[in-house]
Amino acid sequence: MVVTGASSGIGAATARLFREHGWDVVGVARRADRLKTLQAETGADVFTADLTVQADVDALRDYLAASGPVHALVNNAGGAKGLDTVEAGSIEDWAWMFEINVLAVKRVTTAILPLLRAGIDSGAGSADIVTVTSIAGHVAYLGGGGYNAAKFAAHAMTEVLRLELSGEPIRVIEIAPGMVKTDEFGLVRFDGDADKAVAAYDNVPDPLSAEDIAETIVASVERPAHVNLDLIVIKPVAQAATTRIARGELKVREP
């Protein structure tokens, strides 16, 4: 089991939960110190790599090939930058979002697919590719700009991959979370502005946690091999849609 973006948030929670369920896990991320903490806490194997760099992805592939069969891949690494309009958005921010949300997923999938097939041939019987996208990849919203574009692309790539792998015992699963409160997503989006990051969740009752998404990922992979959960959209009850968010106590309305 390979989990990208494993140094924090959804990736770290997913790696931890798979380990609790008895899986051998390789957690992949850029920050070696965070990965060492994950390794110490869970016993997971770890590999430091920047997935926007082809040489790092090639090194990851070679490491995994030498380590034994691979049965599942969770493409989780991703992120957003800014809430600017399309007109005003930074090209550098857009390029970063496409690199991490789209091209990195393509790089890793291309590198690991042969290893998944080899695992099937060695007796696993099936394999899984899980890609964490976002509801931002399904519904556009003001300020979404580059993030919408990148996640729509990731969604389309996942749909095409499923068509391309038709006939092989490889499940392609997309997890599209809504509002998830993690330590770092908002900080990256707002360039380290902690006040803006916190304000997005202000007075929202029970936004999703990284652990909620991890439970969904693990459950989808642990379904019987003939059951494919193609697309799972998961939102907190307080979020009816991308921009329809209840703030304050949830309570029954008078008829």
XYZ file of C-alpha atoms in Angstrom:
255
model
C 0.000 0.000 0.000
C 1.434 3.363 -1.086
C -0.007 6.611 0.303
C 1.180 9.955 -1.061
C 0.974 13.204 0.856
C 1.507 11.143 3.996
C 3.275 13.795 6.069
C 0.077 15.457 7.323
C -3.700 15.711 7.077
C -5.638 13.114 5.099
C -2.518 11.294 3.941
C -1.121 10.818 7.433
C -4.524 9.763 8.786
C -4.930 7.278 5.931
C -1.501 5.752 6.469
C -2.211 5.393 10.191
C -5.574 3.726 9.659
C -4.277 1.278 7.060
C -1.539 0.312 9.521
C -4.157 -0.203 12.241
C -5.948 -2.544 9.821
C -2.783 -4.576 9.331
C -1.602 -3.255 5.971
C 2.041 -2.763 5.078
C 2.247 0.927 4.169
C 4.803 3.106 2.408
C 4.100 6.750 3.196
C 5.440 9.227 0.640
C 5.936 12.978 1.077
C 8.510 15.769 0.787
C 9.110 16.362 4.496
C 11.431 13.731 5.890
C 10.986 14.846 9.505
C 7.208 14.399 9.355
C 7.631 11.002 7.718
C 10.030 9.894 10.448
C 7.390 10.786 13.030
C 4.792 8.777 11.118
C 7.187 5.856 10.910
C 7.926 5.969 14.636
C 4.239 6.159 15.536
C 2.894 3.507 13.171
C 5.711 1.304 11.923
C 4.972 2.362 8.348
C 7.788 2.420 5.844
C 8.446 5.875 4.398
C 10.021 7.425 1.315
C 10.919 11.085 0.873
C 10.034 12.436 -2.576
C 8.786 15.549 -4.335
C 6.174 14.119 -6.680
C 6.468 17.070 -9.042
C 10.027 15.936 -9.829
C 10.268 13.013 -12.245
C 13.598 11.799 -10.837
C 12.037 11.493 -7.365
C 9.095 9.519 -8.759
C 11.483 7.240 -10.643
C 13.421 6.670 -7.421
C 10.178 5.849 -5.605
C 9.258 3.339 -8.322
C 12.648 1.643 -8.051
C 12.437 1.525 -4.257
C 8.992 -0.061 -4.357
C 10.033 -2.553 -7.039
C 12.874 -3.719 -4.803
C 10.709 -3.841 -1.680
C 8.075 -6.332 -2.790
C 4.626 -6.387 -4.397
C 2.398 -3.317 -4.389
C -1.339 -3.915 -4.058
C -2.812 -0.429 -3.751
C -2.007 3.225 -4.403
C -3.641 6.218 -2.736
C -2.975 9.405 -4.722
C -3.631 11.914 -1.974
C -0.991 14.643 -2.383
C -2.582 17.915 -3.510
C -3.496 21.428 -2.508
C -4.952 24.823 -3.357
C -3.518 28.325 -3.584
C -5.535 31.518 -3.437
C -9.127 32.564 -4.056
C -8.388 35.010 -6.855
C -10.484 35.467 -9.965
C -9.445 33.791 -13.201
C -8.376 37.196 -14.474
C -6.260 38.082 -11.463
C -5.008 34.626 -10.505
C -1.265 34.047 -10.345
C 0.117 31.897 -13.159
C 2.658 30.546 -10.687
C -0.137 29.449 -8.317
C -2.056 27.830 -11.177
C 1.076 26.014 -12.367
C 1.718 24.726 -8.843
C -1.869 23.476 -8.512
C -1.683 21.635 -11.835
C 1.706 20.154 -10.964
C 0.608 18.705 -7.611
C -3.056 17.890 -8.294
C -2.776 16.585 -11.870
C 0.718 15.963 -13.185
C 2.013 14.408 -9.959
C -0.946 12.017 -9.939
C -0.179 11.109 -13.543
C 3.534 10.633 -12.793
C 2.906 8.371 -9.803
C 0.151 6.380 -11.485
C 2.329 5.776 -14.551
C 5.232 4.688 -12.357
C 3.290 2.351 -10.087
C 0.785 0.717 -12.457
C 3.339 -1.896 -13.613
C 4.036 -2.726 -9.970
C 0.315 -3.144 -9.280
C 0.046 -5.526 -12.247
C 3.053 -7.458 -10.974
C 1.376 -7.737 -7.587
C -1.718 -9.181 -9.227
C 0.402 -11.688 -11.142
C 2.146 -12.720 -7.923
C -1.143 -13.786 -6.387
C -2.898 -10.699 -5.046
C -5.791 -11.188 -7.456
C -6.651 -7.496 -7.717
C -5.308 -4.008 -7.129
C -6.593 -0.540 -6.312
C -5.864 3.024 -7.386
C -7.552 5.602 -5.161
C -7.334 9.273 -6.081
C -8.436 11.958 -3.653
C -9.908 14.833 -5.649
C -12.478 17.281 -4.246
C -16.017 18.473 -4.780
C -14.131 21.373 -6.375
C -13.558 18.934 -9.228
C -17.290 18.539 -9.778
C -18.870 21.932 -9.041
C -17.308 25.309 -9.876
C -17.469 28.141 -7.365
C -16.413 31.786 -7.172
C -12.766 31.988 -6.239
C -12.194 28.401 -7.342
C -10.325 29.355 -10.500
C -7.169 27.304 -10.694
C -8.204 24.803 -8.011
C -11.473 24.014 -9.809
C -9.560 23.631 -13.069
C -6.956 21.325 -11.534
C -9.434 19.153 -9.660
C -11.776 18.925 -12.666
C -8.726 17.681 -14.588
C -7.904 15.143 -11.864
C -11.509 13.913 -11.935
C -11.438 13.557 -15.732
C -8.111 11.730 -15.607
C -9.513 9.289 -13.059
C -12.591 8.636 -15.211
C -10.440 8.005 -18.298
C -8.083 5.727 -16.361
C -11.036 3.589 -15.303
C -12.051 3.220 -18.959
C -8.500 2.377 -19.997
C -8.166 -0.323 -17.332
C -11.493 -1.951 -18.184
C -10.981 -5.706 -18.324
C -8.152 -5.718 -15.773
C -8.736 -6.561 -12.086
C -7.811 -3.037 -11.008
C -10.339 -0.833 -9.260
C -10.163 2.916 -9.861
C -11.757 4.831 -6.995
C -12.274 8.568 -6.633
C -12.841 10.181 -3.242
C -14.176 13.751 -3.550
C -14.269 15.448 -0.131
C -16.076 18.652 0.687
C -15.155 20.816 3.665
C -12.373 19.082 5.589
C -10.680 20.898 8.445
C -6.988 20.023 8.543
C -3.959 21.799 9.932
C -2.400 22.787 6.631
C -4.846 23.014 3.698
C -6.031 26.525 4.545
C -2.544 27.725 5.456
C -1.263 26.720 2.019
C -4.274 28.233 0.271
C -3.900 31.560 2.070
C -0.114 31.716 1.936
C 0.368 31.108 5.651
C -2.340 33.510 6.858
C -3.667 31.602 9.880
C -6.581 34.001 10.456
C -7.950 33.454 6.947
C -7.408 29.711 7.221
C -9.404 29.518 10.454
C -12.151 31.883 9.252
C -13.202 29.476 6.499
C -14.473 27.094 9.192
C -15.809 29.748 11.553
C -19.014 28.584 13.252
C -19.397 25.589 10.904
C -20.727 22.703 12.988
C -18.543 19.627 12.648
C -16.612 20.028 9.406
C -15.082 16.760 8.266
C -11.765 15.639 9.719
C -8.823 13.934 8.053
C -9.841 10.802 9.926
C -13.313 10.879 8.342
C -11.768 10.803 4.872
C -9.254 8.137 5.890
C -12.085 5.893 7.075
C -13.818 6.308 3.717
C -10.634 5.497 1.778
C -9.877 2.399 3.831
C -13.479 1.180 3.610
C -13.489 1.565 -0.178
C -10.291 -0.455 -0.548
C -11.445 -3.161 1.856
C -14.688 -3.848 -0.001
C -14.853 -7.235 -1.771
C -12.677 -7.190 -4.884
C -15.654 -7.242 -7.269
C -17.199 -4.098 -5.701
C -15.933 -0.784 -7.092
C -16.963 2.450 -5.424
C -16.268 4.567 -8.503
C -16.951 7.964 -6.939
C -17.587 8.887 -3.327
C -18.574 12.485 -2.562
C -18.323 13.120 1.155
C -19.369 16.368 2.847
C -20.272 17.408 6.372
C -24.013 17.650 7.011
C -23.554 21.411 7.379
C -22.409 21.667 3.759
C -25.322 21.143 1.367
C -23.197 22.279 -1.592
C -19.837 23.917 -2.236
C -21.163 27.371 -1.345
C -24.217 26.417 0.724
C -22.779 26.056 4.208
C -24.764 26.261 7.428
C -23.099 28.174 10.227
C -24.286 27.843 13.772
C -26.268 25.086 15.446
C -28.102 22.626 13.214
C -31.720 22.446 14.353
C -35.132 21.446 13.079
C -37.104 24.211 11.371
C -40.666 24.946 12.261
C -43.108 23.672 9.577
